[in-house]
Amino acid sequence: MGTRARVGRAWNAVLCGLVFAALVTQVVLVLQGGTDVNSTGQGPHENLAVRLVRLFSYFTIQSNILVCAMTALLVARPGRDGRAWRVLHLDALLGIAITGIVFALVLAPLGHYSGVPGLLNITFHFVSPIAVLAGWLLFGPHGRVEPRTVAWAFAWPAAWIAYTFAHGAASGWYPYPFLDAAELGYPVALRNTAIVLVAALILAALAGWADRRLARVQA
């Protein structure tokens, strides 16, 4: 294994450990009745089962779980490949990029945290997106983003959107204010969803372009 590969492996190991620790800490806080840094408002007190369901309903949490899985697999075998792996890798890359962008542009002013919650907020919404993008640009893998992979990668966001609106219709709770159909109405909520999806498609196109160029440079 060359120096670049060893540094890449160490990068992914540190990132995996950091994100995993943040995820575990957030779950512990919820179990103890503490702060959920994904929540942008203080709603009525809910029972533990509801709080856990809501925690794992956030796109932020799901994208960070994908980052944790992706980096762990790269640490175990940096040269891995395959259809499912390519989809997982692209989902982690695009998902965490959308998480960082939407938080910075829309959600950051809605919540202010200090102490442990503040560190979790920074890890989920800033450190993880920046580190994943930097790790991919610097260490790869490259040459893995093609149209078929992009198509399959959008299955998870589509499923998340369907779940979010179905869960919201049944419970009245939505994970993010710009998707709150009960407050905004379905036309506005669906319009906001479409904007995010278009942004994701643009990011996927940019990722494909960068992936091809980086693969040629690496070759």
PDB file of C-alpha atoms in Angstrom:
ATOM      1  CA  MET A   1       0.000   0.000   0.000  1.00  0.00           C
ATOM      2  CA  GLY A   2       1.418   3.387  -1.040  1.00  0.00           C
ATOM      3  CA  THR A   3       1.710   6.497   1.082  1.00  0.00           C
ATOM      4  CA  ARG A   4      -1.377   8.110  -0.471  1.00  0.00           C
ATOM      5  CA  ALA A   5      -3.456   5.015   0.212  1.00  0.00           C
ATOM      6  CA  ARG A   6      -2.239   4.812   3.813  1.00  0.00           C
ATOM      7  CA  VAL A   7      -3.049   8.479   4.434  1.00  0.00           C
ATOM      8  CA  GLY A   8      -6.478   7.977   2.853  1.00  0.00           C
ATOM      9  CA  ARG A   9      -7.130   4.986   5.064  1.00  0.00           C
ATOM     10  CA  ALA A  10      -6.139   6.962   8.165  1.00  0.00           C
ATOM     11  CA  TRP A  11      -8.347   9.874   7.055  1.00  0.00           C
ATOM     12  CA  ASN A  12     -11.366   7.596   6.728  1.00  0.00           C
ATOM     13  CA  ALA A  13     -10.617   5.863  10.030  1.00  0.00           C
ATOM     14  CA  VAL A  14     -10.539   9.162  11.923  1.00  0.00           C
ATOM     15  CA  LEU A  15     -13.692  10.414  10.188  1.00  0.00           C
ATOM     16  CA  CYS A  16     -15.529   7.151  10.836  1.00  0.00           C
ATOM     17  CA  GLY A  17     -14.600   7.232  14.515  1.00  0.00           C
ATOM     18  CA  LEU A  18     -15.625  10.873  14.882  1.00  0.00           C
ATOM     19  CA  VAL A  19     -19.010  10.458  13.185  1.00  0.00           C
ATOM     20  CA  PHE A  20     -19.727   7.190  15.023  1.00  0.00           C
ATOM     21  CA  ALA A  21     -18.925   8.843  18.371  1.00  0.00           C
ATOM     22  CA  ALA A  22     -21.206  11.766  17.502  1.00  0.00           C
ATOM     23  CA  LEU A  23     -24.058   9.443  16.520  1.00  0.00           C
ATOM     24  CA  VAL A  24     -23.735   7.387  19.702  1.00  0.00           C
ATOM     25  CA  THR A  25     -23.548  10.532  21.840  1.00  0.00           C
ATOM     26  CA  GLN A  26     -26.672  11.941  20.193  1.00  0.00           C
ATOM     27  CA  VAL A  27     -28.589   8.716  20.835  1.00  0.00           C
ATOM     28  CA  VAL A  28     -27.469   8.756  24.482  1.00  0.00           C
ATOM     29  CA  LEU A  29     -28.639  12.359  24.855  1.00  0.00           C
ATOM     30  CA  VAL A  30     -32.051  11.433  23.477  1.00  0.00           C
ATOM     31  CA  LEU A  31     -32.258   8.404  25.773  1.00  0.00           C
ATOM     32  CA  GLN A  32     -31.510  10.695  28.716  1.00  0.00           C
ATOM     33  CA  GLY A  33     -34.091  13.266  27.650  1.00  0.00           C
ATOM     34  CA  GLY A  34     -31.429  15.712  26.465  1.00  0.00           C
ATOM     35  CA  THR A  35     -31.005  17.857  23.365  1.00  0.00           C
ATOM     36  CA  ASP A  36     -31.564  16.571  19.853  1.00  0.00           C
ATOM     37  CA  VAL A  37     -29.433  18.967  17.785  1.00  0.00           C
ATOM     38  CA  ASN A  38     -31.434  18.135  14.649  1.00  0.00           C
ATOM     39  CA  SER A  39     -34.584  19.651  16.134  1.00  0.00           C
ATOM     40  CA  THR A  40     -35.132  23.280  15.151  1.00  0.00           C
ATOM     41  CA  GLY A  41     -37.802  23.959  17.750  1.00  0.00           C
ATOM     42  CA  GLN A  42     -38.958  22.954  21.210  1.00  0.00           C
ATOM     43  CA  GLY A  43     -42.102  20.930  20.743  1.00  0.00           C
ATOM     44  CA  PRO A  44     -44.176  19.231  23.444  1.00  0.00           C
ATOM     45  CA  HIS A  45     -42.466  16.532  25.440  1.00  0.00           C
ATOM     46  CA  GLU A  46     -42.816  13.165  23.724  1.00  0.00           C
ATOM     47  CA  ASN A  47     -42.159   9.659  24.952  1.00  0.00           C
ATOM     48  CA  LEU A  48     -38.833   7.980  24.266  1.00  0.00           C
ATOM     49  CA  ALA A  49     -40.036   5.814  21.381  1.00  0.00           C
ATOM     50  CA  VAL A  50     -41.345   8.854  19.516  1.00  0.00           C
ATOM     51  CA  ARG A  51     -38.120  10.795  20.122  1.00  0.00           C
ATOM     52  CA  LEU A  52     -36.017   7.924  18.783  1.00  0.00           C
ATOM     53  CA  VAL A  53     -38.207   7.529  15.690  1.00  0.00           C
ATOM     54  CA  ARG A  54     -37.908  11.238  15.041  1.00  0.00           C
ATOM     55  CA  LEU A  55     -34.139  11.196  15.568  1.00  0.00           C
ATOM     56  CA  PHE A  56     -33.636   8.541  12.912  1.00  0.00           C
ATOM     57  CA  SER A  57     -36.112  10.288  10.602  1.00  0.00           C
ATOM     58  CA  TYR A  58     -33.762  13.228  10.065  1.00  0.00           C
ATOM     59  CA  PHE A  59     -31.927  13.284   6.741  1.00  0.00           C
ATOM     60  CA  THR A  60     -28.910  14.569   8.669  1.00  0.00           C
ATOM     61  CA  ILE A  61     -28.753  11.469  10.843  1.00  0.00           C
ATOM     62  CA  GLN A  62     -29.314   9.068   7.959  1.00  0.00           C
ATOM     63  CA  SER A  63     -26.642  10.727   5.814  1.00  0.00           C
ATOM     64  CA  ASN A  64     -24.152  10.619   8.685  1.00  0.00           C
ATOM     65  CA  ILE A  65     -24.930   6.919   9.201  1.00  0.00           C
ATOM     66  CA  LEU A  66     -24.135   6.375   5.521  1.00  0.00           C
ATOM     67  CA  VAL A  67     -20.876   8.297   5.973  1.00  0.00           C
ATOM     68  CA  CYS A  68     -19.977   6.083   8.924  1.00  0.00           C
ATOM     69  CA  ALA A  69     -20.698   2.914   6.920  1.00  0.00           C
ATOM     70  CA  MET A  70     -18.866   4.160   3.832  1.00  0.00           C
ATOM     71  CA  THR A  71     -15.714   5.198   5.681  1.00  0.00           C
ATOM     72  CA  ALA A  72     -15.666   1.989   7.729  1.00  0.00           C
ATOM     73  CA  LEU A  73     -15.799  -0.083   4.532  1.00  0.00           C
ATOM     74  CA  LEU A  74     -13.010   1.977   2.979  1.00  0.00           C
ATOM     75  CA  VAL A  75     -10.861   1.419   6.056  1.00  0.00           C
ATOM     76  CA  ALA A  76     -11.485  -2.337   5.876  1.00  0.00           C
ATOM     77  CA  ARG A  77     -10.733  -2.547   2.127  1.00  0.00           C
ATOM     78  CA  PRO A  78      -9.729   0.687   0.352  1.00  0.00           C
ATOM     79  CA  GLY A  79      -9.887  -0.853  -3.126  1.00  0.00           C
ATOM     80  CA  ARG A  80     -13.395  -2.251  -2.864  1.00  0.00           C
ATOM     81  CA  ASP A  81     -15.821  -1.933  -5.759  1.00  0.00           C
ATOM     82  CA  GLY A  82     -19.181  -3.266  -6.949  1.00  0.00           C
ATOM     83  CA  ARG A  83     -22.622  -1.941  -7.831  1.00  0.00           C
ATOM     84  CA  ALA A  84     -23.989  -1.770  -4.272  1.00  0.00           C
ATOM     85  CA  TRP A  85     -20.769  -0.191  -3.021  1.00  0.00           C
ATOM     86  CA  ARG A  86     -20.841   2.492  -5.710  1.00  0.00           C
ATOM     87  CA  VAL A  87     -24.419   3.395  -4.809  1.00  0.00           C
ATOM     88  CA  LEU A  88     -23.592   3.528  -1.086  1.00  0.00           C
ATOM     89  CA  HIS A  89     -20.543   5.692  -1.716  1.00  0.00           C
ATOM     90  CA  LEU A  90     -22.437   8.150  -3.919  1.00  0.00           C
ATOM     91  CA  ASP A  91     -25.374   8.279  -1.490  1.00  0.00           C
ATOM     92  CA  ALA A  92     -22.993   9.116   1.365  1.00  0.00           C
ATOM     93  CA  LEU A  93     -21.213  11.766  -0.713  1.00  0.00           C
ATOM     94  CA  LEU A  94     -24.350  13.463  -2.072  1.00  0.00           C
ATOM     95  CA  GLY A  95     -26.378  13.015   1.114  1.00  0.00           C
ATOM     96  CA  ILE A  96     -23.824  14.633   3.381  1.00  0.00           C
ATOM     97  CA  ALA A  97     -23.203  17.423   0.847  1.00  0.00           C
ATOM     98  CA  ILE A  98     -26.940  18.237   0.789  1.00  0.00           C
ATOM     99  CA  THR A  99     -26.970  18.079   4.596  1.00  0.00           C
ATOM    100  CA  GLY A 100     -24.196  20.645   4.866  1.00  0.00           C
ATOM    101  CA  ILE A 101     -25.580  22.982   2.196  1.00  0.00           C
ATOM    102  CA  VAL A 102     -29.187  22.983   3.427  1.00  0.00           C
ATOM    103  CA  PHE A 103     -28.087  23.466   7.026  1.00  0.00           C
ATOM    104  CA  ALA A 104     -25.776  26.363   6.164  1.00  0.00           C
ATOM    105  CA  LEU A 105     -28.313  28.126   3.934  1.00  0.00           C
ATOM    106  CA  VAL A 106     -31.605  27.394   5.685  1.00  0.00           C
ATOM    107  CA  LEU A 107     -31.399  25.783   9.115  1.00  0.00           C
ATOM    108  CA  ALA A 108     -28.350  27.237  10.876  1.00  0.00           C
ATOM    109  CA  PRO A 109     -30.128  30.398  12.124  1.00  0.00           C
ATOM    110  CA  LEU A 110     -32.902  28.303  13.726  1.00  0.00           C
ATOM    111  CA  GLY A 111     -30.857  26.597  16.426  1.00  0.00           C
ATOM    112  CA  HIS A 112     -27.943  27.616  18.667  1.00  0.00           C
ATOM    113  CA  TYR A 113     -26.165  25.055  20.820  1.00  0.00           C
ATOM    114  CA  SER A 114     -23.230  25.011  23.213  1.00  0.00           C
ATOM    115  CA  GLY A 115     -21.310  22.329  25.080  1.00  0.00           C
ATOM    116  CA  VAL A 116     -21.727  18.751  23.868  1.00  0.00           C
ATOM    117  CA  PRO A 117     -24.772  19.552  21.683  1.00  0.00           C
ATOM    118  CA  GLY A 118     -22.742  22.304  20.044  1.00  0.00           C
ATOM    119  CA  LEU A 119     -19.935  19.866  19.209  1.00  0.00           C
ATOM    120  CA  LEU A 120     -22.454  17.381  17.799  1.00  0.00           C
ATOM    121  CA  ASN A 121     -24.030  20.094  15.682  1.00  0.00           C
ATOM    122  CA  ILE A 122     -20.636  21.072  14.250  1.00  0.00           C
ATOM    123  CA  THR A 123     -19.707  17.442  13.577  1.00  0.00           C
ATOM    124  CA  PHE A 124     -22.960  16.509  11.807  1.00  0.00           C
ATOM    125  CA  HIS A 125     -23.382  19.660   9.753  1.00  0.00           C
ATOM    126  CA  PHE A 126     -19.872  20.999   9.096  1.00  0.00           C
ATOM    127  CA  VAL A 127     -17.040  18.583   9.865  1.00  0.00           C
ATOM    128  CA  SER A 128     -18.643  15.536   8.264  1.00  0.00           C
ATOM    129  CA  PRO A 129     -19.640  17.225   4.950  1.00  0.00           C
ATOM    130  CA  ILE A 130     -16.295  19.004   4.522  1.00  0.00           C
ATOM    131  CA  ALA A 131     -14.204  15.972   5.509  1.00  0.00           C
ATOM    132  CA  VAL A 132     -16.122  13.585   3.234  1.00  0.00           C
ATOM    133  CA  LEU A 133     -15.773  15.894   0.236  1.00  0.00           C
ATOM    134  CA  ALA A 134     -12.092  16.562   0.934  1.00  0.00           C
ATOM    135  CA  GLY A 135     -11.406  12.855   1.468  1.00  0.00           C
ATOM    136  CA  TRP A 136     -13.064  11.935  -1.817  1.00  0.00           C
ATOM    137  CA  LEU A 137     -11.235  14.626  -3.782  1.00  0.00           C
ATOM    138  CA  LEU A 138      -7.859  13.743  -2.273  1.00  0.00           C
ATOM    139  CA  PHE A 139      -8.029   9.974  -1.918  1.00  0.00           C
ATOM    140  CA  GLY A 140     -10.945   8.688  -4.000  1.00  0.00           C
ATOM    141  CA  PRO A 141     -12.191   6.259  -5.010  1.00  0.00           C
ATOM    142  CA  HIS A 142     -12.574   7.797  -8.472  1.00  0.00           C
ATOM    143  CA  GLY A 143     -13.998   6.542 -11.736  1.00  0.00           C
ATOM    144  CA  ARG A 144     -17.093   5.108 -10.039  1.00  0.00           C
ATOM    145  CA  VAL A 145     -19.847   7.662 -10.804  1.00  0.00           C
ATOM    146  CA  GLU A 146     -21.835   6.710 -13.887  1.00  0.00           C
ATOM    147  CA  PRO A 147     -25.507   7.310 -14.862  1.00  0.00           C
ATOM    148  CA  ARG A 148     -26.731   3.941 -13.598  1.00  0.00           C
ATOM    149  CA  THR A 149     -25.149   4.520 -10.198  1.00  0.00           C
ATOM    150  CA  VAL A 150     -26.689   8.002 -10.008  1.00  0.00           C
ATOM    151  CA  ALA A 151     -30.139   6.584 -10.824  1.00  0.00           C
ATOM    152  CA  TRP A 152     -29.915   3.959  -8.083  1.00  0.00           C
ATOM    153  CA  ALA A 153     -28.474   6.475  -5.626  1.00  0.00           C
ATOM    154  CA  PHE A 154     -31.651   8.566  -5.836  1.00  0.00           C
ATOM    155  CA  ALA A 155     -33.763   5.645  -4.580  1.00  0.00           C
ATOM    156  CA  TRP A 156     -32.873   6.449  -0.969  1.00  0.00           C
ATOM    157  CA  PRO A 157     -33.761  10.188  -1.108  1.00  0.00           C
ATOM    158  CA  ALA A 158     -37.000   9.329  -2.922  1.00  0.00           C
ATOM    159  CA  ALA A 159     -37.885   6.799  -0.219  1.00  0.00           C
ATOM    160  CA  TRP A 160     -36.991   9.327   2.496  1.00  0.00           C
ATOM    161  CA  ILE A 161     -39.250  11.962   0.926  1.00  0.00           C
ATOM    162  CA  ALA A 162     -42.159   9.520   0.642  1.00  0.00           C
ATOM    163  CA  TYR A 163     -41.670   8.410   4.253  1.00  0.00           C
ATOM    164  CA  THR A 164     -41.363  11.997   5.497  1.00  0.00           C
ATOM    165  CA  PHE A 165     -44.664  13.126   3.989  1.00  0.00           C
ATOM    166  CA  ALA A 166     -46.490   9.914   4.966  1.00  0.00           C
ATOM    167  CA  HIS A 167     -45.170  10.133   8.529  1.00  0.00           C
ATOM    168  CA  GLY A 168     -45.995  13.831   8.653  1.00  0.00           C
ATOM    169  CA  ALA A 169     -49.539  13.259   7.443  1.00  0.00           C
ATOM    170  CA  ALA A 170     -50.057  10.619  10.127  1.00  0.00           C
ATOM    171  CA  SER A 171     -48.339  12.383  13.039  1.00  0.00           C
ATOM    172  CA  GLY A 172     -48.343  16.076  12.175  1.00  0.00           C
ATOM    173  CA  TRP A 173     -44.536  16.175  12.674  1.00  0.00           C
ATOM    174  CA  TYR A 174     -42.056  17.055   9.947  1.00  0.00           C
ATOM    175  CA  PRO A 175     -38.287  16.948  10.410  1.00  0.00           C
ATOM    176  CA  TYR A 176     -37.595  20.331   8.784  1.00  0.00           C
ATOM    177  CA  PRO A 177     -39.664  23.545   8.671  1.00  0.00           C
ATOM    178  CA  PHE A 178     -39.389  23.925   4.880  1.00  0.00           C
ATOM    179  CA  LEU A 179     -41.080  20.517   4.465  1.00  0.00           C
ATOM    180  CA  ASP A 180     -43.869  21.137   6.965  1.00  0.00           C
ATOM    181  CA  ALA A 181     -46.942  20.538   4.804  1.00  0.00           C
ATOM    182  CA  ALA A 182     -49.232  21.109   7.791  1.00  0.00           C
ATOM    183  CA  GLU A 183     -47.866  24.629   8.241  1.00  0.00           C
ATOM    184  CA  LEU A 184     -46.962  25.590   4.671  1.00  0.00           C
ATOM    185  CA  GLY A 185     -49.435  23.523   2.674  1.00  0.00           C
ATOM    186  CA  TYR A 186     -48.506  20.770   0.251  1.00  0.00           C
ATOM    187  CA  PRO A 187     -47.852  23.007  -2.790  1.00  0.00           C
ATOM    188  CA  VAL A 188     -45.145  24.990  -0.964  1.00  0.00           C
ATOM    189  CA  ALA A 189     -43.685  21.957   0.805  1.00  0.00           C
ATOM    190  CA  LEU A 190     -43.496  19.996  -2.464  1.00  0.00           C
ATOM    191  CA  ARG A 191     -41.988  23.007  -4.233  1.00  0.00           C
ATOM    192  CA  ASN A 192     -39.282  23.205  -1.567  1.00  0.00           C
ATOM    193  CA  THR A 193     -38.667  19.477  -1.926  1.00  0.00           C
ATOM    194  CA  ALA A 194     -38.315  19.873  -5.681  1.00  0.00           C
ATOM    195  CA  ILE A 195     -35.741  22.647  -5.209  1.00  0.00           C
ATOM    196  CA  VAL A 196     -33.612  20.376  -3.022  1.00  0.00           C
ATOM    197  CA  LEU A 197     -33.948  17.521  -5.524  1.00  0.00           C
ATOM    198  CA  VAL A 198     -32.845  19.751  -8.386  1.00  0.00           C
ATOM    199  CA  ALA A 199     -29.869  20.861  -6.301  1.00  0.00           C
ATOM    200  CA  ALA A 200     -29.054  17.194  -5.672  1.00  0.00           C
ATOM    201  CA  LEU A 201     -29.209  16.444  -9.408  1.00  0.00           C
ATOM    202  CA  ILE A 202     -26.851  19.339 -10.099  1.00  0.00           C
ATOM    203  CA  LEU A 203     -24.463  18.048  -7.431  1.00  0.00           C
ATOM    204  CA  ALA A 204     -24.656  14.550  -8.949  1.00  0.00           C
ATOM    205  CA  ALA A 205     -23.770  15.973 -12.367  1.00  0.00           C
ATOM    206  CA  LEU A 206     -20.850  17.897 -10.871  1.00  0.00           C
ATOM    207  CA  ALA A 207     -19.708  14.791  -9.000  1.00  0.00           C
ATOM    208  CA  GLY A 208     -19.784  12.785 -12.227  1.00  0.00           C
ATOM    209  CA  TRP A 209     -17.769  15.439 -14.070  1.00  0.00           C
ATOM    210  CA  ALA A 210     -15.208  15.727 -11.257  1.00  0.00           C
ATOM    211  CA  ASP A 211     -15.044  11.943 -10.913  1.00  0.00           C
ATOM    212  CA  ARG A 212     -14.123  11.497 -14.589  1.00  0.00           C
ATOM    213  CA  ARG A 213     -11.461  14.195 -14.454  1.00  0.00           C
ATOM    214  CA  LEU A 214      -9.945  12.891 -11.233  1.00  0.00           C
ATOM    215  CA  ALA A 215      -9.894   9.338 -12.641  1.00  0.00           C
ATOM    216  CA  ARG A 216      -7.992  10.554 -15.708  1.00  0.00           C
ATOM    217  CA  VAL A 217      -5.503  12.487 -13.575  1.00  0.00           C
ATOM    218  CA  GLN A 218      -4.993   9.497 -11.303  1.00  0.00           C
ATOM    219  CA  ALA A 219      -4.478   7.212 -14.314  1.00  0.00           C
TER     220      ALA A 219
END
